[in-house]
mmCIF file of C-alpha atoms and ligand atoms in Angstrom:
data_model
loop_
_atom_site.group_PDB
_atom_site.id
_atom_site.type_symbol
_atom_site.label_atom_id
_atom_site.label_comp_id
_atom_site.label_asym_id
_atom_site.label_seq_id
_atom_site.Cartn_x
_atom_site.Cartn_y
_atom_site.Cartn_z
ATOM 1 C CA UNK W 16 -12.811 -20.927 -0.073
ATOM 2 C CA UNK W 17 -13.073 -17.093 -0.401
ATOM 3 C CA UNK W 18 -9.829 -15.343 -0.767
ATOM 4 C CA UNK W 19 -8.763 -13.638 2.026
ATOM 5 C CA UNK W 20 -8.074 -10.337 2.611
ATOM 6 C CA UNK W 21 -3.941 -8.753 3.293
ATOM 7 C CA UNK W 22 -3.341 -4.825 4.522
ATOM 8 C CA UNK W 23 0.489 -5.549 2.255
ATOM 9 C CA UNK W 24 -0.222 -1.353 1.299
ATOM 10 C CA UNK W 25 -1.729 1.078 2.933
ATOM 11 C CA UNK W 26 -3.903 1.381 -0.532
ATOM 12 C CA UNK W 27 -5.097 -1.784 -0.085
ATOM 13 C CA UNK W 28 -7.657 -0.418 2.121
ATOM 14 C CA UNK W 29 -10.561 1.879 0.637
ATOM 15 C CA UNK W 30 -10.727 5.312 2.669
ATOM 16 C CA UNK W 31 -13.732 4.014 4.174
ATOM 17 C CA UNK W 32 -12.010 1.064 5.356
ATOM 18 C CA UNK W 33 -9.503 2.620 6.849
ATOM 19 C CA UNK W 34 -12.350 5.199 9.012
ATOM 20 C CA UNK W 35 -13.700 1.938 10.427
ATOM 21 C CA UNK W 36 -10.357 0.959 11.705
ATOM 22 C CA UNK W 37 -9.879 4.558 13.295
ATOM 23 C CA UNK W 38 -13.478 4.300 14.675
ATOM 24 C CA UNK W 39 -12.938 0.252 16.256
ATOM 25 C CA UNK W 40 -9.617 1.376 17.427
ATOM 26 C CA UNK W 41 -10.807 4.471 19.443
ATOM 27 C CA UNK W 42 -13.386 1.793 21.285
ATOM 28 C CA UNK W 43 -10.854 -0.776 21.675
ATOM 29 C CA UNK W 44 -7.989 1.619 23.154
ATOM 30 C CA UNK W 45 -11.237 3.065 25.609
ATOM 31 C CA UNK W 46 -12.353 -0.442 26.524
ATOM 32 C CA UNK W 47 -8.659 -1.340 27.310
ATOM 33 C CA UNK W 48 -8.398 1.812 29.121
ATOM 34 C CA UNK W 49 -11.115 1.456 31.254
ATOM 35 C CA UNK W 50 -9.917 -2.544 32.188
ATOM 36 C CA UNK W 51 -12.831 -3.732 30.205
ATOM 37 C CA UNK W 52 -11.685 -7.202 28.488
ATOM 38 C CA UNK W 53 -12.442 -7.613 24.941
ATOM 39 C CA UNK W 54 -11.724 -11.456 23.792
ATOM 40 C CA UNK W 55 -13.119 -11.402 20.222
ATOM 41 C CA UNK W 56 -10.261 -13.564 19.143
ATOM 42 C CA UNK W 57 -10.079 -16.566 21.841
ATOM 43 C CA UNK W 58 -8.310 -19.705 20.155
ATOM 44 C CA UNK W 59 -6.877 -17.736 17.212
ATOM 45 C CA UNK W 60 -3.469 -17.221 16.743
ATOM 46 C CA UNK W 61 -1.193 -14.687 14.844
ATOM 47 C CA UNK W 62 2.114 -15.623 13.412
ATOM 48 C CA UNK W 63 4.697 -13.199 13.314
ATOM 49 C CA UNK W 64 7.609 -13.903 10.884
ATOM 50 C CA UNK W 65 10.362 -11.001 11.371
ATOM 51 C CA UNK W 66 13.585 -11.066 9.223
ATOM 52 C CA UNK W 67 14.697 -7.839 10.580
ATOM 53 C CA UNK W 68 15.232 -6.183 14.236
ATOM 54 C CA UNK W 69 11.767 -4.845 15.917
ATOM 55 C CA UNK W 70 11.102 -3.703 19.060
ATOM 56 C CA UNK W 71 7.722 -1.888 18.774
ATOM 57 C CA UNK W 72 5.986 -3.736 16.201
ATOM 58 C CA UNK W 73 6.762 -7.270 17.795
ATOM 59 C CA UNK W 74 5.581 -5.931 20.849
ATOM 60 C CA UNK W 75 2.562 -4.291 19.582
ATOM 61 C CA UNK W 76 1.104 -7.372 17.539
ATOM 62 C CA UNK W 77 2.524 -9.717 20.507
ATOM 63 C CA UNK W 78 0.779 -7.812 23.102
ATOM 64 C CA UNK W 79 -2.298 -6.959 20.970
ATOM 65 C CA UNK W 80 -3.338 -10.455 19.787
ATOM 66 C CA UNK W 81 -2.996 -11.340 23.840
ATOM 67 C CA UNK W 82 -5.364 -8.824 24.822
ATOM 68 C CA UNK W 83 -8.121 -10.044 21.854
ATOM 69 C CA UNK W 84 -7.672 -13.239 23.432
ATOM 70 C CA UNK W 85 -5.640 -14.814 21.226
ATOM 71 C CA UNK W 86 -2.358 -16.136 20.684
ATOM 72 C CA UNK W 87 0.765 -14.856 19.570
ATOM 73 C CA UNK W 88 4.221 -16.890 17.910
ATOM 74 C CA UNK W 89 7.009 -15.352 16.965
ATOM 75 C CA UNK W 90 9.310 -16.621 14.050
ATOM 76 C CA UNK W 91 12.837 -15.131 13.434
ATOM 77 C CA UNK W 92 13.358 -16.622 10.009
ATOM 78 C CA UNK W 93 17.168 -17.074 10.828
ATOM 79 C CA UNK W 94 15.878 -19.739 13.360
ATOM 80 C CA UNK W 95 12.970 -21.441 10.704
ATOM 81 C CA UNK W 96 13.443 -23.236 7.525
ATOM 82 C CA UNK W 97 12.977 -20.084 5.547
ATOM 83 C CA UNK W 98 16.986 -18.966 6.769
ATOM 84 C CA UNK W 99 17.329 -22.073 5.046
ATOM 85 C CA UNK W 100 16.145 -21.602 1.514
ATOM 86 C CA UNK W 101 12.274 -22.970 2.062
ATOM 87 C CA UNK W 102 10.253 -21.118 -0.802
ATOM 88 C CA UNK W 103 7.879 -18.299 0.853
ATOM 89 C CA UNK W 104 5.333 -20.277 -1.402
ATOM 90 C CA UNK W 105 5.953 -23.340 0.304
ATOM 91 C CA UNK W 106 5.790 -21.920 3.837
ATOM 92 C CA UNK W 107 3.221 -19.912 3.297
ATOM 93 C CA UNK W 108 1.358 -23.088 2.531
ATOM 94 C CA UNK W 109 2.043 -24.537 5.762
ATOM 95 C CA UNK W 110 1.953 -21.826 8.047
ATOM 96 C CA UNK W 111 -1.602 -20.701 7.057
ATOM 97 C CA UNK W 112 -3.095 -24.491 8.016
ATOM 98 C CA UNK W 113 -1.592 -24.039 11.290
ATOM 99 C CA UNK W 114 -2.710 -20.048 12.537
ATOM 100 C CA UNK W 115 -5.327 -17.092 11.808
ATOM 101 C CA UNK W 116 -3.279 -14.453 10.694
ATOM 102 C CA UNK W 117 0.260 -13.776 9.678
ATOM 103 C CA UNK W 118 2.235 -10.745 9.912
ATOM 104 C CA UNK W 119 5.971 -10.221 8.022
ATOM 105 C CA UNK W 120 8.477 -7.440 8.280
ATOM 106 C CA UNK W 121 10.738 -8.558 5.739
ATOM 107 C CA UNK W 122 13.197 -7.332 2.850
ATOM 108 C CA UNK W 123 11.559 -6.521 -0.699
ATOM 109 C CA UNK W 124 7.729 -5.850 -0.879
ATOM 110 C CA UNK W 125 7.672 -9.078 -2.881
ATOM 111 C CA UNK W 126 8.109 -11.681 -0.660
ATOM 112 C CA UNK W 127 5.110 -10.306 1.030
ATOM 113 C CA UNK W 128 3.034 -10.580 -1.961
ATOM 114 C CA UNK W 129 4.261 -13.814 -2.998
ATOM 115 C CA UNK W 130 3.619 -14.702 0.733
ATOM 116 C CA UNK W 131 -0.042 -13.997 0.505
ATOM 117 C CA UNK W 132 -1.038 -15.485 -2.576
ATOM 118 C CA UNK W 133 -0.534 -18.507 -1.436
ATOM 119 C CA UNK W 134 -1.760 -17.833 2.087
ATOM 120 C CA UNK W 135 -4.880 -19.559 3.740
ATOM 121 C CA UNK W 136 -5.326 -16.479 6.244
ATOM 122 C CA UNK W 137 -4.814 -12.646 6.199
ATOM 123 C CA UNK W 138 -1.312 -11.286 5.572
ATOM 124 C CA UNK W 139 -0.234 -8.002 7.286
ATOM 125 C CA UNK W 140 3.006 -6.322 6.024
ATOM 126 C CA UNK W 141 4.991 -5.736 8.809
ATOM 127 C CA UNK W 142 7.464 -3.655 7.497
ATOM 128 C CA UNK W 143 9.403 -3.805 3.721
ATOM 129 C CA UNK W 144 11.820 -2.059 2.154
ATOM 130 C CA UNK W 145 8.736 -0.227 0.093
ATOM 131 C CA UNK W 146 6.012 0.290 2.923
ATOM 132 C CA UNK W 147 5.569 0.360 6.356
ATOM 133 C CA UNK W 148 1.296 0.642 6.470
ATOM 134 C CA UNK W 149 0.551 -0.263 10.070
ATOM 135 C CA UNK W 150 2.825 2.646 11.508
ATOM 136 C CA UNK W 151 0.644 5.165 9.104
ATOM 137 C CA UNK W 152 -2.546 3.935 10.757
ATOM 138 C CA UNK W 153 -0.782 4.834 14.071
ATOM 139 C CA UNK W 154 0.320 8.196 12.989
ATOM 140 C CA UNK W 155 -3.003 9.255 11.371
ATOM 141 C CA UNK W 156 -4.842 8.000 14.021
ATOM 142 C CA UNK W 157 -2.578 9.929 16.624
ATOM 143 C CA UNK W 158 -2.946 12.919 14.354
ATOM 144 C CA UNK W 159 -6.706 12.484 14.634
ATOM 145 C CA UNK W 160 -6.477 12.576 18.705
ATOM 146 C CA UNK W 161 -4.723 15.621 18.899
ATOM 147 C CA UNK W 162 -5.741 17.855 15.912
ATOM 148 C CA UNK W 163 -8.932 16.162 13.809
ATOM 149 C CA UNK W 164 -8.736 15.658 10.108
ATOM 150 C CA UNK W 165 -5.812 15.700 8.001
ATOM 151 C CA UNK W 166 -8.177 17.150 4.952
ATOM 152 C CA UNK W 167 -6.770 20.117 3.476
ATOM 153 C CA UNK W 168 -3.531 19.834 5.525
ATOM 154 C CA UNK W 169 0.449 19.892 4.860
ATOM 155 C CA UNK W 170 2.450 17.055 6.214
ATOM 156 C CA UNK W 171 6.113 17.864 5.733
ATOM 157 C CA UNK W 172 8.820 14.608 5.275
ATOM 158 C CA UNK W 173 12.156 15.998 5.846
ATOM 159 C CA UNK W 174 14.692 13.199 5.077
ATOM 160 C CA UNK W 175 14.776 9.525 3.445
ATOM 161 C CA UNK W 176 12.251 8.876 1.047
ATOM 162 C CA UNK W 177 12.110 5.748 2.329
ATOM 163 C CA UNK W 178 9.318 2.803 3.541
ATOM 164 C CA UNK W 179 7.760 5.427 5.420
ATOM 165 C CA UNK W 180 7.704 7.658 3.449
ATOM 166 C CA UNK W 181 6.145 5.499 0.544
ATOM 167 C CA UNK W 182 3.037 5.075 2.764
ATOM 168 C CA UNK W 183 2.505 8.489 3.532
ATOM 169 C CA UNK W 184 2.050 9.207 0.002
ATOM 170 C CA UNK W 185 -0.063 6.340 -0.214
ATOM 171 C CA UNK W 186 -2.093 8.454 2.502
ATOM 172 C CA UNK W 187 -2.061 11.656 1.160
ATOM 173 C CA UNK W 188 -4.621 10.783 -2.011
ATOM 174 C CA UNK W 189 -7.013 8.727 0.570
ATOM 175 C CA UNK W 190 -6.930 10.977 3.197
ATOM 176 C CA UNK W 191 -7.039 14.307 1.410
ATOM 177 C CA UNK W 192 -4.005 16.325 2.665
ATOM 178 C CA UNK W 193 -0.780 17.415 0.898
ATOM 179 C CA UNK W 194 2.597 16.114 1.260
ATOM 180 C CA UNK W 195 5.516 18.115 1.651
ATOM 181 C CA UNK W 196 9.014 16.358 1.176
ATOM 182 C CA UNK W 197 12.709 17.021 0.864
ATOM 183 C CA UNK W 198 15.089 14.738 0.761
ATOM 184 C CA UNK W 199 19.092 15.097 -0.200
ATOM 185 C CA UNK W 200 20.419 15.043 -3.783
ATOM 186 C CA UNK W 201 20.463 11.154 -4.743
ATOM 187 C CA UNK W 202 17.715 10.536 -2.159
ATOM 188 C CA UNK W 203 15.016 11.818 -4.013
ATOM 189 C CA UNK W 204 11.422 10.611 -4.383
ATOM 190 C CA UNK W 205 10.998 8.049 -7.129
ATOM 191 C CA UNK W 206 9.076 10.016 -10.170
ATOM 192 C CA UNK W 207 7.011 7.755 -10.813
ATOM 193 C CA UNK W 208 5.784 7.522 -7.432
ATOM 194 C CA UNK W 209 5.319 11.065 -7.414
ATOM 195 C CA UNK W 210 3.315 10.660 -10.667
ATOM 196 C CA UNK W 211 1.361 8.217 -9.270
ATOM 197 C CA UNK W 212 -0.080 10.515 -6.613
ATOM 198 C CA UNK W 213 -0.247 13.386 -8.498
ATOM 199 C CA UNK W 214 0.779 17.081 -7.869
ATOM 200 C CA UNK W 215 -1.947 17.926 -5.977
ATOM 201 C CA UNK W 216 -1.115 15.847 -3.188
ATOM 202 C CA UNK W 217 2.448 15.684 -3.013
ATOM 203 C CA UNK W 218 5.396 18.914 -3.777
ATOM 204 C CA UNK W 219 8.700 18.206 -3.663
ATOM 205 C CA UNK W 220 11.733 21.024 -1.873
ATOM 206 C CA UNK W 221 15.333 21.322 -2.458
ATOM 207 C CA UNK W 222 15.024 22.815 0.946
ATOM 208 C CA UNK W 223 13.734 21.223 4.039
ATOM 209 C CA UNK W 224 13.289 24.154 5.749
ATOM 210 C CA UNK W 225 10.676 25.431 2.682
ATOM 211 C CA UNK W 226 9.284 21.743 3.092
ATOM 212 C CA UNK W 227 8.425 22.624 6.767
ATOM 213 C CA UNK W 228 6.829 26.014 6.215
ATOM 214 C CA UNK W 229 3.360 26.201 7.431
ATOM 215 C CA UNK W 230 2.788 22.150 7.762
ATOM 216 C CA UNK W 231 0.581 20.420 10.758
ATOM 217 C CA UNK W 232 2.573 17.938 11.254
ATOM 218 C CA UNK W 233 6.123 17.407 10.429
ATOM 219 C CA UNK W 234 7.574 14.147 10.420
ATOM 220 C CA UNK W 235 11.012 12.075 9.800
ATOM 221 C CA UNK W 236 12.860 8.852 9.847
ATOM 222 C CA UNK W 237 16.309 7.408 10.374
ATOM 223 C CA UNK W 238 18.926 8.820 7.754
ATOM 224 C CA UNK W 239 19.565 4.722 7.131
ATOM 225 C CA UNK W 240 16.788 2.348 7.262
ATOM 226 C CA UNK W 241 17.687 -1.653 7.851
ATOM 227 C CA UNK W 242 19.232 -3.162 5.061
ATOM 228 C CA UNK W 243 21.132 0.097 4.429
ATOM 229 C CA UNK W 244 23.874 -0.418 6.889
ATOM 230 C CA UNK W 245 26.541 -0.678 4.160
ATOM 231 C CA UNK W 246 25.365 2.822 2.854
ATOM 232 C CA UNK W 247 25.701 4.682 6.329
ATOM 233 C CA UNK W 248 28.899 6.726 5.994
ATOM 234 C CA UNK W 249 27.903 8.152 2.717
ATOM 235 C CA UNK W 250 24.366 9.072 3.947
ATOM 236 C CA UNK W 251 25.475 10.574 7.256
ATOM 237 C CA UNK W 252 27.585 13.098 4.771
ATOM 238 C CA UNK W 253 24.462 13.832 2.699
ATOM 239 C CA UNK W 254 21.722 13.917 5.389
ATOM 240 C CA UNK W 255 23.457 16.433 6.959
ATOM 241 C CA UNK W 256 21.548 19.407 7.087
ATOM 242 C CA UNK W 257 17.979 17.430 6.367
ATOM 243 C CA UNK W 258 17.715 17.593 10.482
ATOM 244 C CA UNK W 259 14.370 18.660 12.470
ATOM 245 C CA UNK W 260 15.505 21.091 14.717
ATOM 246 C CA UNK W 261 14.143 23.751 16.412
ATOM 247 C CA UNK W 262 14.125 26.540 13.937
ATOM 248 C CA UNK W 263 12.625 23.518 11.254
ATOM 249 C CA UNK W 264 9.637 23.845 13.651
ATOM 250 C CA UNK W 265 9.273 27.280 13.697
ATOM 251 C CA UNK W 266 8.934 27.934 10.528
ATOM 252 C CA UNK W 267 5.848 25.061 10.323
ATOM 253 C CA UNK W 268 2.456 25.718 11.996
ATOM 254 C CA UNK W 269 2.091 27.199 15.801
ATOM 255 C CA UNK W 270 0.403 24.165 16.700
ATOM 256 C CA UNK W 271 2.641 21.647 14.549
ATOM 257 C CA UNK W 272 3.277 18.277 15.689
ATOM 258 C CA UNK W 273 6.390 16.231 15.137
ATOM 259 C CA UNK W 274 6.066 12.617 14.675
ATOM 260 C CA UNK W 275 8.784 9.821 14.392
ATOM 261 C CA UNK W 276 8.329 6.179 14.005
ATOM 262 C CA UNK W 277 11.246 5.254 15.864
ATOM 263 C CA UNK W 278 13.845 4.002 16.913
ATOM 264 C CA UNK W 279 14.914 8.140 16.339
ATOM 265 C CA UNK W 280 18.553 8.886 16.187
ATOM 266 C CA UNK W 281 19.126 12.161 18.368
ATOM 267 C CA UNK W 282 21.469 14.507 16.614
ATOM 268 C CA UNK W 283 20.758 12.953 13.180
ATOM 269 C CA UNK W 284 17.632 13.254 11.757
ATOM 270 C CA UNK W 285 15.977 15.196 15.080
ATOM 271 C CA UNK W 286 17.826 17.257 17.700
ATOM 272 C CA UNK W 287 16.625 16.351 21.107
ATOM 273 C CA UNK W 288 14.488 19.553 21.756
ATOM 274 C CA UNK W 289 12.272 18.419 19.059
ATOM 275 C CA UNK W 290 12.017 15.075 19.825
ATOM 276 C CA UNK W 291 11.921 15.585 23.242
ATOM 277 C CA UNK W 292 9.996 19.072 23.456
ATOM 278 C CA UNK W 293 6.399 19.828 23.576
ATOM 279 C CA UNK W 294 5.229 19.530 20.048
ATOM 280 C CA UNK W 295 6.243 15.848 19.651
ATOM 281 C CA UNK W 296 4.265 13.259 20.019
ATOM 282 C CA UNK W 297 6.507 10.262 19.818
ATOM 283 C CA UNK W 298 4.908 7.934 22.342
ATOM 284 C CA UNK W 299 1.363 8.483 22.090
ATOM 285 C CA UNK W 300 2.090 7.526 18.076
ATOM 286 C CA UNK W 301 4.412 4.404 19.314
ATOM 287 C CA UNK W 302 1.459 3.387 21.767
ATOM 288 C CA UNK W 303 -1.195 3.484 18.834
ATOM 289 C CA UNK W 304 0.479 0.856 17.250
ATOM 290 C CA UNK W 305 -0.687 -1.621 19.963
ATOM 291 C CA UNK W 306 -4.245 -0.014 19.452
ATOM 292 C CA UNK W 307 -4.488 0.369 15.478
ATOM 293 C CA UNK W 308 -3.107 -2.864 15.208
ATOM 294 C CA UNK W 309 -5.643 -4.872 17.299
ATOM 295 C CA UNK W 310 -8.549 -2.790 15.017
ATOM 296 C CA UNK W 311 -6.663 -4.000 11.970
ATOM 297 C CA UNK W 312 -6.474 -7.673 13.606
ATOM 298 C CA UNK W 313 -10.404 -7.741 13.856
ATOM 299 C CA UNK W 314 -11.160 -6.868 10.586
ATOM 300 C CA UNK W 315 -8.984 -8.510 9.000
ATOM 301 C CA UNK W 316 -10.204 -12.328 10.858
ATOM 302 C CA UNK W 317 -13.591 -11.279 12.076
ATOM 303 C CA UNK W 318 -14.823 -9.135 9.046
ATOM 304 C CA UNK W 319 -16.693 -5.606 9.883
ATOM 305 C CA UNK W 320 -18.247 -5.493 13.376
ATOM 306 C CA UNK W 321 -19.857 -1.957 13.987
ATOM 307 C CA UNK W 322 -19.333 0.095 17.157
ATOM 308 C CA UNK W 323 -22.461 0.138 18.968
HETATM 309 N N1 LIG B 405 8.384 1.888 14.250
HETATM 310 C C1 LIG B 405 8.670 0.573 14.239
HETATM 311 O O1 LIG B 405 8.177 -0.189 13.401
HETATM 312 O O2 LIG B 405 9.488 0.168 15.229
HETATM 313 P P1 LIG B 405 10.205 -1.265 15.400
HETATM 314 O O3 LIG B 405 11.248 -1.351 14.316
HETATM 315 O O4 LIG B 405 10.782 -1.237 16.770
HETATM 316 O O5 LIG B 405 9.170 -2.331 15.217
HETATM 317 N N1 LIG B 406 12.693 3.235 7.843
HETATM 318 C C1 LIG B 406 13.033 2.441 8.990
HETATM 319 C C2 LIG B 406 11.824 2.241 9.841
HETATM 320 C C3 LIG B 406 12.048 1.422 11.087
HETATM 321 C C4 LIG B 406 10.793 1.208 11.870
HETATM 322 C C5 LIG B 406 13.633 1.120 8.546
HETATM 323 O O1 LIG B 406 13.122 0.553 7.565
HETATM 324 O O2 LIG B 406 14.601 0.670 9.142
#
C-alpha cells in the first residue's frame, strides 16, 4: 500500500500543487454556482475529529464532502474514546479502515502528525496551535478573485503571530510575495521561523501602522486564539493599539483588502468600519473555505484530475 498523502502544512504542498487546487476550485465553485452536480466522491466518507469550537470549518468540510457526494461524520473527541486517553496511534488505526479521509483541528501540531503516520487515508489539519493551512488556501484564493497574483506583493499581519500567521509565512516563499508583521512586545515572531523564510520574504515592525504602509492586503486575527483563554487579560493590555482601524488602512494600498479568518472580535483586533466597510472581504474569504476545501478533498482521495 502506497503511503498516502496529508495537507498537515501548507508546505506540504509544492507551489504547483497548490495552482491546481486554485484552478479545480474555481470550476468546482462555477459548477456549484451554476446548479451543476458534481458527485466525484459517492460512497466516500470524511471524518471530522474536532477538539476545539468551529463553526466555519465544520460547516465547510460537512457541507463540502455532501455536495462531492459523499459523506460526512463528525467526532467531538470529548464524546469518543480519544477524551478518554485512546492513543491517536491507536485510533488512527481504526478510524482509517472505516472512512476516506480524515480531517483534525486539534491542540499541538503533533498529534496531527502522529495521527497520520499511522493513517490508512489522507489527513487534513484542521486547525493546530502551529498552522491553520486550509484557511490560507481560502484567503489566497479570495485574493486571486479580486486582485490576481500575490507575486511581488506586501501582505501586512498586524497582531498575534499565531496559527495563522505561521501559514502565511509558509505562503510567502511559495507564492512569491512579502510579509509584513507586527506583533506586541512578548508576541513576537519566533526567530527561527523568521530564519526559516528568510528576509526576503518576511520584515518584521515595532509599529503596525509601518507594517500596513503600502500592503495589498492587510490581514489579522483574534488577540487570543483557543487554548489561550487563561492568557486573555494580559493580552487584551498588550494588543492594545495592534488594532485595524481606519487610519491602519489608509496608510496601506488604495485598493487594499482586509481579510479576517473569523470569528473577528469588533473593537479588538478590527474596528467595525474595517471589518464592515468596503475594502473587506470577510465573507467571500469565509465562503472559499467550502470551495478550496472540496478542491483539496479531490486531490487528496482522487489524485490529479485536470480541468477540461
Ligand atoms: N476560520 C475558522 O477556521 O473558523 P471556525 O473556527 O469557525 O472553523
Ligand atoms: N487563531 C484562531 C483562529 C480561529 C479560526 C484560533 O486558533 O483560535
Amino acid at each position: 500500500m502506497t503511503a498516502p498523502r496529508h495537507f498537515l502544512q501548507l508546505s506540504d504542498f509544492s507551489r504547483d500543487e497548490l495552482e491546481h487546487l486554485f484552478a479545480r476550485t474555481r470550476w468546482i465553485k462555477s459548477e456549484f454556482k451554476s446548479y451543476r452536480r458534481y458527485w466525484p466522491l459517492v460512497d466516500r466518507t470524511l471524518a471530522m475529529i474536532f477538539e476545539k469550537q468551529s463553526t466555519r470549518t465544520r460547516l465547510s468540510f460537512e457541507a463540502g464532502m455532501h455536495q462531492l457526494g459523499g459523506a460526512a461524520i463528525y467526532l467531538n473527541t470529548k464524546d469518543t474514546q480519544l477524551g478518554r486517553g485512546e492513543p491517536v496511534e491507536d485510533a488512527a488505526q481504526v478510524i482509517s479502515r472505516m472512512v476516506d479521509i480524515v480531517m483534525i483541528r486539534t491542540y499541538e501540531q503533533s498529534i496531527v502528525e502522529r495521527f497520520a503516520a499511522h493513517s490508512r487515508v489522507p489527513v487534513i489539519n484542521g486547525l493546530t496551535n502551529e498552522y491553520h493551512p486550509c484557511q490560507i488556501l481560502a484567503d489566497i484564493f479570495t485574493f486571486a478573485e479580486q486582485r490576481g497574483s500575490l507575486r511581488g506583493k506586501t501582505v501586512a499581519w498586524i497582531g498575534d503571530a499565531n496559527n495563522v500567521f505561521n501559514t502565511w509565512l509558509q505562503a510567502a516563499p511559495l507564492f512569491d510575495f512579502k510579509l509584513n508583521v507586527s506583533s506586541p512586545d512578548g508576541y513576537a515572531v519566533d526567530a527561527a521561523r523568521i530564519a526559516a523564510v528568510g528576509r526576503n520574504h518576511v520584515e518584521t515592525f515595532a509599529d503596525p501602522m509601518d507594517a500596513a504602509r503600502g500592503a495589498a492586503l492587510v490581514t489579522t486575527d483574534v488577540w487570543t486564539s483557543m487554548g489561550f483563554e487563561s492568557e486573555g487579560d494580559a493580552r487584551k493590555r498588550a494588543f492594545e493599539d495592534w488594532q485595524v482601524d481606519g487610519e491602519m488602512m489608509r496608510a496601506a494600498s488604495a485598493d487594499a483588502l482586509f481579510m479576517h479568518c473569523l470569528p473577528a472580535h469588533r473593537g479588538e483586533e478590527v474596528t467595525a468600519e474595517v471589518i464592515d466597510g468596503p475594502q473587506s472581504v470577510v465573507w467571500d474569504e469565509a465562503e472559499n473555505r467550502l470551495h478550496t476545501q472540496k478542491a483539496l478533498m479531490e486531490f487528496l482521495v482522487l489524485g490529479r484530475i485536470e480541468t477540461q
